mmCIF file of C-alpha atoms in Angstrom:
data_model
loop_
_atom_site.group_PDB
_atom_site.id
_atom_site.type_symbol
_atom_site.label_atom_id
_atom_site.label_comp_id
_atom_site.label_asym_id
_atom_site.label_seq_id
_atom_site.Cartn_x
_atom_site.Cartn_y
_atom_site.Cartn_z
ATOM 1 C CA MET A 1 -7.780 21.225 8.561
ATOM 2 C CA LYS A 2 -9.461 24.287 9.064
ATOM 3 C CA LYS A 3 -11.998 25.039 11.788
ATOM 4 C CA MET A 4 -14.992 25.668 9.494
ATOM 5 C CA ASP A 5 -14.486 22.462 7.490
ATOM 6 C CA ASN A 6 -17.368 20.062 8.068
ATOM 7 C CA LEU A 7 -16.173 16.569 8.895
ATOM 8 C CA ILE A 8 -17.894 13.255 8.194
ATOM 9 C CA ARG A 9 -17.225 9.940 9.393
ATOM 10 C CA HIS A 10 -15.421 7.593 6.708
ATOM 11 C CA LYS A 11 -15.283 3.723 7.768
ATOM 12 C CA GLY A 12 -12.276 2.123 6.646
ATOM 13 C CA SER A 13 -10.697 -1.618 6.983
ATOM 14 C CA CYS A 14 -7.973 -3.915 5.976
ATOM 15 C CA HIS A 15 -9.032 -6.508 3.173
ATOM 16 C CA CYS A 16 -9.874 -9.426 5.609
ATOM 17 C CA GLY A 17 -11.905 -7.322 7.718
ATOM 18 C CA ALA A 18 -9.852 -8.115 11.179
ATOM 19 C CA VAL A 19 -8.784 -4.016 11.414
ATOM 20 C CA LYS A 20 -11.820 -1.844 11.199
ATOM 21 C CA TYR A 21 -11.812 2.022 11.998
ATOM 22 C CA GLU A 22 -13.533 5.368 11.211
ATOM 23 C CA VAL A 23 -11.965 8.538 10.459
ATOM 24 C CA GLU A 24 -13.258 11.985 10.486
ATOM 25 C CA ALA A 25 -12.598 13.986 7.506
ATOM 26 C CA THR A 26 -14.019 16.124 5.012
ATOM 27 C CA GLU A 27 -16.303 14.578 2.079
ATOM 28 C CA ILE A 28 -13.703 15.647 -0.478
ATOM 29 C CA ILE A 29 -10.386 14.044 0.868
ATOM 30 C CA GLN A 30 -7.220 15.994 0.525
ATOM 31 C CA ALA A 31 -4.701 12.800 -0.073
ATOM 32 C CA THR A 32 -0.816 12.857 -0.280
ATOM 33 C CA LEU A 33 1.052 10.599 -2.453
ATOM 34 C CA CYS A 34 4.607 10.041 -1.359
ATOM 35 C CA ASN A 35 7.606 8.592 -3.559
ATOM 36 C CA CYS A 36 9.745 7.445 -0.432
ATOM 37 C CA SER A 37 11.206 3.976 -0.236
ATOM 38 C CA ILE A 38 8.570 2.319 1.699
ATOM 39 C CA CYS A 39 5.477 4.153 0.166
ATOM 40 C CA SER A 40 6.901 3.475 -3.281
ATOM 41 C CA LYS A 41 6.676 -0.337 -2.336
ATOM 42 C CA SER A 42 3.380 -0.075 -0.279
ATOM 43 C CA GLY A 43 1.645 1.883 -2.694
ATOM 44 C CA TYR A 44 0.030 3.959 0.144
ATOM 45 C CA LEU A 45 -2.373 7.221 -0.414
ATOM 46 C CA HIS A 46 -2.024 9.244 2.629
ATOM 47 C CA LEU A 47 -4.842 11.111 4.528
ATOM 48 C CA ILE A 48 -3.214 12.580 7.461
ATOM 49 C CA VAL A 49 -5.503 13.292 10.644
ATOM 50 C CA PRO A 50 -4.945 14.489 14.196
ATOM 51 C CA ALA A 51 -4.984 11.562 16.716
ATOM 52 C CA SER A 52 -8.452 12.808 18.050
ATOM 53 C CA ARG A 53 -10.118 12.018 14.543
ATOM 54 C CA PHE A 54 -9.219 8.569 14.197
ATOM 55 C CA HIS A 55 -11.202 5.816 15.953
ATOM 56 C CA LEU A 56 -9.999 2.149 15.864
ATOM 57 C CA LEU A 57 -12.988 0.116 16.033
ATOM 58 C CA GLN A 58 -11.369 -3.544 16.113
ATOM 59 C CA GLY A 59 -7.950 -5.408 15.019
ATOM 60 C CA ALA A 60 -5.458 -3.704 17.428
ATOM 61 C CA ASP A 61 -4.280 -7.216 18.363
ATOM 62 C CA ASN A 62 -4.090 -8.219 14.572
ATOM 63 C CA LEU A 63 -1.466 -5.666 13.797
ATOM 64 C CA ALA A 64 2.141 -6.108 13.239
ATOM 65 C CA THR A 65 4.427 -3.234 13.558
ATOM 66 C CA TYR A 66 7.412 -2.545 11.218
ATOM 67 C CA THR A 67 10.061 0.454 11.858
ATOM 68 C CA PHE A 68 13.242 1.230 10.279
ATOM 69 C CA ASP A 69 15.853 3.901 9.926
ATOM 70 C CA THR A 70 15.007 6.235 12.821
ATOM 71 C CA HIS A 71 12.138 3.987 13.810
ATOM 72 C CA GLU A 72 10.028 6.987 14.423
ATOM 73 C CA ALA A 73 7.321 5.982 12.056
ATOM 74 C CA LYS A 74 5.458 2.989 13.106
ATOM 75 C CA HIS A 75 4.173 1.114 9.826
ATOM 76 C CA LEU A 76 1.058 -0.993 10.905
ATOM 77 C CA PHE A 77 -0.065 -3.928 8.840
ATOM 78 C CA CYS A 78 -2.617 -6.691 9.370
ATOM 79 C CA LYS A 79 -0.982 -9.928 10.306
ATOM 80 C CA THR A 80 -3.690 -11.781 8.160
ATOM 81 C CA CYS A 81 -3.966 -10.051 4.817
ATOM 82 C CA GLY A 82 -0.953 -7.919 5.055
ATOM 83 C CA ILE A 83 -2.791 -4.788 4.444
ATOM 84 C CA LYS A 84 -1.661 -1.169 5.661
ATOM 85 C CA SER A 85 -4.718 0.468 6.437
ATOM 86 C CA TYR A 86 -3.331 2.962 8.673
ATOM 87 C CA TYR A 87 -0.092 3.962 10.624
ATOM 88 C CA VAL A 88 1.797 6.443 12.796
ATOM 89 C CA PRO A 89 4.005 8.486 10.244
ATOM 90 C CA ARG A 90 7.475 9.953 11.103
ATOM 91 C CA SER A 91 5.985 13.415 9.629
ATOM 92 C CA ASN A 92 3.024 13.476 12.252
ATOM 93 C CA PRO A 93 3.933 11.484 15.427
ATOM 94 C CA ASP A 94 0.913 13.021 16.858
ATOM 95 C CA GLY A 95 -1.452 12.104 14.501
ATOM 96 C CA PHE A 96 -2.353 8.979 12.157
ATOM 97 C CA SER A 97 -2.143 8.812 8.411
ATOM 98 C CA ILE A 98 -5.191 6.576 7.127
ATOM 99 C CA ASN A 99 -4.653 4.791 3.910
ATOM 100 C CA VAL A 100 -7.439 6.328 1.539
ATOM 101 C CA ARG A 101 -7.322 3.151 -0.545
ATOM 102 C CA CYS A 102 -8.891 1.402 2.376
ATOM 103 C CA LEU A 103 -11.601 3.624 2.937
ATOM 104 C CA GLU A 104 -15.365 2.696 1.933
ATOM 105 C CA PRO A 105 -16.085 4.941 -1.118
ATOM 106 C CA ASN A 106 -19.571 5.571 -0.601
ATOM 107 C CA THR A 107 -19.013 8.718 1.545
ATOM 108 C CA ILE A 108 -16.101 10.023 -0.412
ATOM 109 C CA LYS A 109 -17.371 13.018 -2.801
ATOM 110 C CA GLY A 110 -13.940 13.204 -4.276
ATOM 111 C CA ILE A 111 -9.967 12.839 -3.741
ATOM 112 C CA ASN A 112 -7.386 15.762 -4.342
ATOM 113 C CA ILE A 113 -4.125 14.486 -4.418
ATOM 114 C CA SER A 114 -0.736 16.280 -3.680
ATOM 115 C CA ASN A 115 2.390 14.737 -4.434
ATOM 116 C CA PHE A 116 4.963 14.823 -1.532
ATOM 117 C CA ASP A 117 8.730 14.377 -2.156
ATOM 118 C CA GLY A 118 9.540 11.772 0.641
ATOM 119 C CA ARG A 119 12.797 10.894 -1.145
ATOM 120 C CA ASN A 120 13.951 14.442 0.219
ATOM 121 C CA TRP A 121 12.236 13.907 3.398
ATOM 122 C CA LYS A 122 14.352 16.090 5.633
ATOM 123 C CA VAL A 123 13.821 19.293 3.832
ATOM 124 C CA ASN A 124 10.137 18.634 2.924
ATOM 125 C CA ALA A 125 8.797 17.030 6.315
ATOM 126 C CA HIS A 126 7.835 20.457 7.930
ATOM 127 C CA THR A 127 5.232 20.990 4.987
ATOM 128 C CA LEU A 128 3.022 18.126 6.508
ATOM 129 C CA ALA A 129 3.183 18.787 10.258
ATOM 130 C CA HIS A 130 0.447 20.790 10.248
ATOM 131 C CA LEU A 131 -2.117 18.166 9.174
ATOM 132 C CA SER A 132 -2.031 16.219 12.528
ATOM 133 C CA LYS A 133 -2.895 19.433 14.328
ATOM 134 C CA GLU A 134 -6.290 20.064 15.743
ATOM 135 C CA PHE A 135 -6.869 23.303 14.133
ATOM 136 C CA GLU A 136 -4.763 25.616 11.817
ATOM 137 C CA MET B 1 13.204 -8.736 -25.774
ATOM 138 C CA THR B 2 13.906 -9.940 -22.154
ATOM 139 C CA GLU B 3 15.583 -8.687 -19.241
ATOM 140 C CA HIS B 4 16.617 -10.092 -15.582
ATOM 141 C CA TYR B 5 14.796 -8.087 -12.935
ATOM 142 C CA ARG B 6 15.218 -8.451 -9.194
ATOM 143 C CA GLY B 7 13.059 -7.098 -6.562
ATOM 144 C CA SER B 8 12.226 -7.264 -2.524
ATOM 145 C CA CYS B 9 10.203 -6.182 -0.138
ATOM 146 C CA HIS B 10 11.257 -3.053 2.101
ATOM 147 C CA CYS B 11 13.197 -4.910 4.715
ATOM 148 C CA GLY B 12 14.662 -7.323 2.352
ATOM 149 C CA ALA B 13 13.542 -10.636 3.915
ATOM 150 C CA VAL B 14 11.366 -11.462 0.740
ATOM 151 C CA ARG B 15 13.310 -11.319 -2.644
ATOM 152 C CA PHE B 16 12.626 -12.580 -5.953
ATOM 153 C CA SER B 17 13.744 -12.459 -9.617
ATOM 154 C CA TYR B 18 12.816 -13.369 -13.089
ATOM 155 C CA GLU B 19 13.542 -13.139 -16.622
ATOM 156 C CA GLY B 20 10.682 -11.428 -18.474
ATOM 157 C CA GLU B 21 9.529 -8.823 -21.017
ATOM 158 C CA VAL B 22 11.174 -5.472 -20.742
ATOM 159 C CA ILE B 23 9.012 -3.436 -18.439
ATOM 160 C CA THR B 24 7.485 -0.321 -20.478
ATOM 161 C CA LYS B 25 4.324 0.327 -18.446
ATOM 162 C CA GLY B 26 2.506 -1.015 -15.304
ATOM 163 C CA LEU B 27 -0.895 -2.671 -14.749
ATOM 164 C CA ARG B 28 -3.211 -1.597 -11.925
ATOM 165 C CA CYS B 29 -6.594 -3.518 -11.145
ATOM 166 C CA ASN B 30 -9.549 -2.280 -9.032
ATOM 167 C CA CYS B 31 -10.475 -5.395 -7.228
ATOM 168 C CA SER B 32 -11.159 -5.367 -3.545
ATOM 169 C CA ILE B 33 -7.520 -6.254 -2.584
ATOM 170 C CA CYS B 34 -5.682 -4.406 -5.362
ATOM 171 C CA SER B 35 -7.374 -1.319 -4.773
ATOM 172 C CA ARG B 36 -6.128 -1.579 -1.173
ATOM 173 C CA LYS B 37 -2.549 -2.607 -2.066
ATOM 174 C CA GLY B 38 -2.543 0.380 -4.401
ATOM 175 C CA ALA B 39 0.301 -1.286 -6.390
ATOM 176 C CA MET B 40 1.318 -0.961 -10.071
ATOM 177 C CA MET B 41 2.128 -4.601 -11.308
ATOM 178 C CA THR B 42 4.014 -6.351 -14.115
ATOM 179 C CA PRO B 43 1.624 -6.245 -17.134
ATOM 180 C CA GLU B 44 3.280 -9.798 -17.898
ATOM 181 C CA ALA B 45 1.961 -12.871 -15.705
ATOM 182 C CA ILE B 46 5.342 -14.714 -15.266
ATOM 183 C CA PRO B 47 5.497 -18.373 -15.514
ATOM 184 C CA GLN B 48 6.349 -20.022 -12.164
ATOM 185 C CA GLU B 49 9.513 -21.763 -13.870
ATOM 186 C CA ASN B 50 10.840 -18.197 -14.833
ATOM 187 C CA PHE B 51 10.286 -16.771 -11.478
ATOM 188 C CA SER B 52 12.409 -17.474 -8.368
ATOM 189 C CA ILE B 53 11.779 -16.804 -4.916
ATOM 190 C CA GLU B 54 14.165 -16.484 -1.803
ATOM 191 C CA ALA B 55 12.551 -15.857 1.442
ATOM 192 C CA GLU B 56 13.915 -15.765 5.073
ATOM 193 C CA GLU B 57 12.538 -18.448 7.228
ATOM 194 C CA GLY B 58 8.965 -17.384 8.283
ATOM 195 C CA ALA B 59 9.030 -14.139 6.575
ATOM 196 C CA LEU B 60 6.597 -15.150 3.487
ATOM 197 C CA GLY B 61 3.053 -14.394 4.512
ATOM 198 C CA LEU B 62 0.286 -15.564 2.289
ATOM 199 C CA TYR B 63 -3.418 -14.369 2.343
ATOM 200 C CA GLN B 64 -6.297 -15.793 0.143
ATOM 201 C CA PHE B 65 -9.799 -15.280 0.220
ATOM 202 C CA GLY B 66 -13.132 -15.814 -1.889
ATOM 203 C CA LEU B 67 -12.474 -18.766 -4.198
ATOM 204 C CA LYS B 68 -8.943 -19.236 -2.857
ATOM 205 C CA THR B 69 -7.424 -19.265 -6.564
ATOM 206 C CA ALA B 70 -5.319 -16.480 -6.091
ATOM 207 C CA LYS B 71 -2.150 -16.542 -3.496
ATOM 208 C CA HIS B 72 -1.491 -13.162 -2.295
ATOM 209 C CA TYR B 73 1.981 -13.023 -0.606
ATOM 210 C CA PHE B 74 3.350 -10.554 1.459
ATOM 211 C CA CYS B 75 6.235 -10.011 3.855
ATOM 212 C CA LYS B 76 5.407 -10.673 7.461
ATOM 213 C CA ARG B 77 8.260 -8.504 8.793
ATOM 214 C CA CYS B 78 7.685 -5.095 6.747
ATOM 215 C CA GLY B 79 3.994 -5.982 5.386
ATOM 216 C CA ILE B 80 5.163 -5.103 1.504
ATOM 217 C CA TYR B 81 3.256 -6.973 -1.054
ATOM 218 C CA THR B 82 6.016 -8.346 -3.355
ATOM 219 C CA PHE B 83 4.104 -10.925 -5.731
ATOM 220 C CA HIS B 84 1.046 -12.867 -6.233
ATOM 221 C CA GLU B 85 0.157 -16.043 -8.056
ATOM 222 C CA THR B 86 -2.853 -14.934 -10.208
ATOM 223 C CA SER B 87 -6.272 -16.305 -10.058
ATOM 224 C CA ARG B 88 -6.638 -15.803 -14.046
ATOM 225 C CA LYS B 89 -3.482 -17.847 -14.858
ATOM 226 C CA LYS B 90 -2.525 -20.661 -12.753
ATOM 227 C CA ASP B 91 1.245 -21.085 -11.947
ATOM 228 C CA HIS B 92 1.901 -17.535 -13.142
ATOM 229 C CA TYR B 93 2.916 -14.787 -11.137
ATOM 230 C CA ARG B 94 2.728 -10.897 -11.194
ATOM 231 C CA ALA B 95 4.935 -8.814 -9.089
ATOM 232 C CA ASN B 96 5.117 -5.238 -7.401
ATOM 233 C CA LEU B 97 6.709 -3.088 -9.764
ATOM 234 C CA GLY B 98 7.354 -0.513 -6.852
ATOM 235 C CA CYS B 99 9.744 -3.609 -5.510
ATOM 236 C CA ILE B 100 11.810 -4.093 -8.629
ATOM 237 C CA GLU B 101 15.028 -2.305 -8.694
ATOM 238 C CA GLY B 102 15.649 0.323 -11.351
ATOM 239 C CA ILE B 103 11.956 0.727 -11.971
ATOM 240 C CA ASP B 104 10.219 4.004 -10.982
ATOM 241 C CA THR B 105 6.498 3.733 -10.807
ATOM 242 C CA PHE B 106 6.008 7.299 -10.542
ATOM 243 C CA SER B 107 7.194 7.663 -14.122
ATOM 244 C CA LEU B 108 5.394 4.869 -15.667
ATOM 245 C CA ASP B 109 1.803 4.581 -17.354
ATOM 246 C CA ALA B 110 -0.378 1.791 -16.316
ATOM 247 C CA ASP B 111 -3.457 0.023 -17.819
ATOM 248 C CA VAL B 112 -6.226 -0.576 -15.658
ATOM 249 C CA PHE B 113 -7.811 -4.102 -15.452
ATOM 250 C CA ASP B 114 -11.609 -3.904 -14.316
ATOM 251 C CA GLY B 115 -11.077 -6.812 -11.589
ATOM 252 C CA LYS B 116 -13.904 -5.412 -9.712
ATOM 253 C CA ASN B 117 -16.391 -6.431 -12.335
ATOM 254 C CA LEU B 118 -14.270 -9.254 -14.329
ATOM 255 C CA LEU B 119 -12.867 -11.305 -11.396
#
């Protein structure tokens, strides 16, 4: 995220609507697709942002948390519909990863997807760290 | 040609296996729930009698909406969508290819079903 980028508010939710949020990001979303063990199963498309740009509107009490291995990432999903609409990633514990697949499409002008080799997480994680910093 | 496939959620509390067509490509759907799951699914709808489910007690979550014909299952411990009973074919399942052992969804092509307009 660069200082001159114009941010708008995108709305997101799980499927049943219990969890709702807004995220400040550019109109063209810079997304990351990861091939690690859990992302392969969850089909997740990441938009990693600083904590200050994520606003949970409702549903904190309807979220379940799953952790594994180092237990650093907090994988959150809706207890009712199972959808993982956002979570705290291991690569960016100071921010959030938003699931682009859960954002309302009407505010999105485009999506650029970069691949992240999460199967080799330790050697690649540093390439994501800047995404949750306030400004580059 | 058929093959025996086994799969599981991430934590292993929900497991499944089935005998079915050899997987050479996937299926995606753009309906409201499939687009959120982002899952690549089995193109084949697997008949119930060929599909075996093993779940630890209390681990299998069920979500239904709309007409409540489809049954969307997920693991209540890790949140992973493993399989669902389809709305279009009663007593048939589609599974999440990302959960199946030996399948790499990143190297598979997929057809897209226009569920947003057809369901």
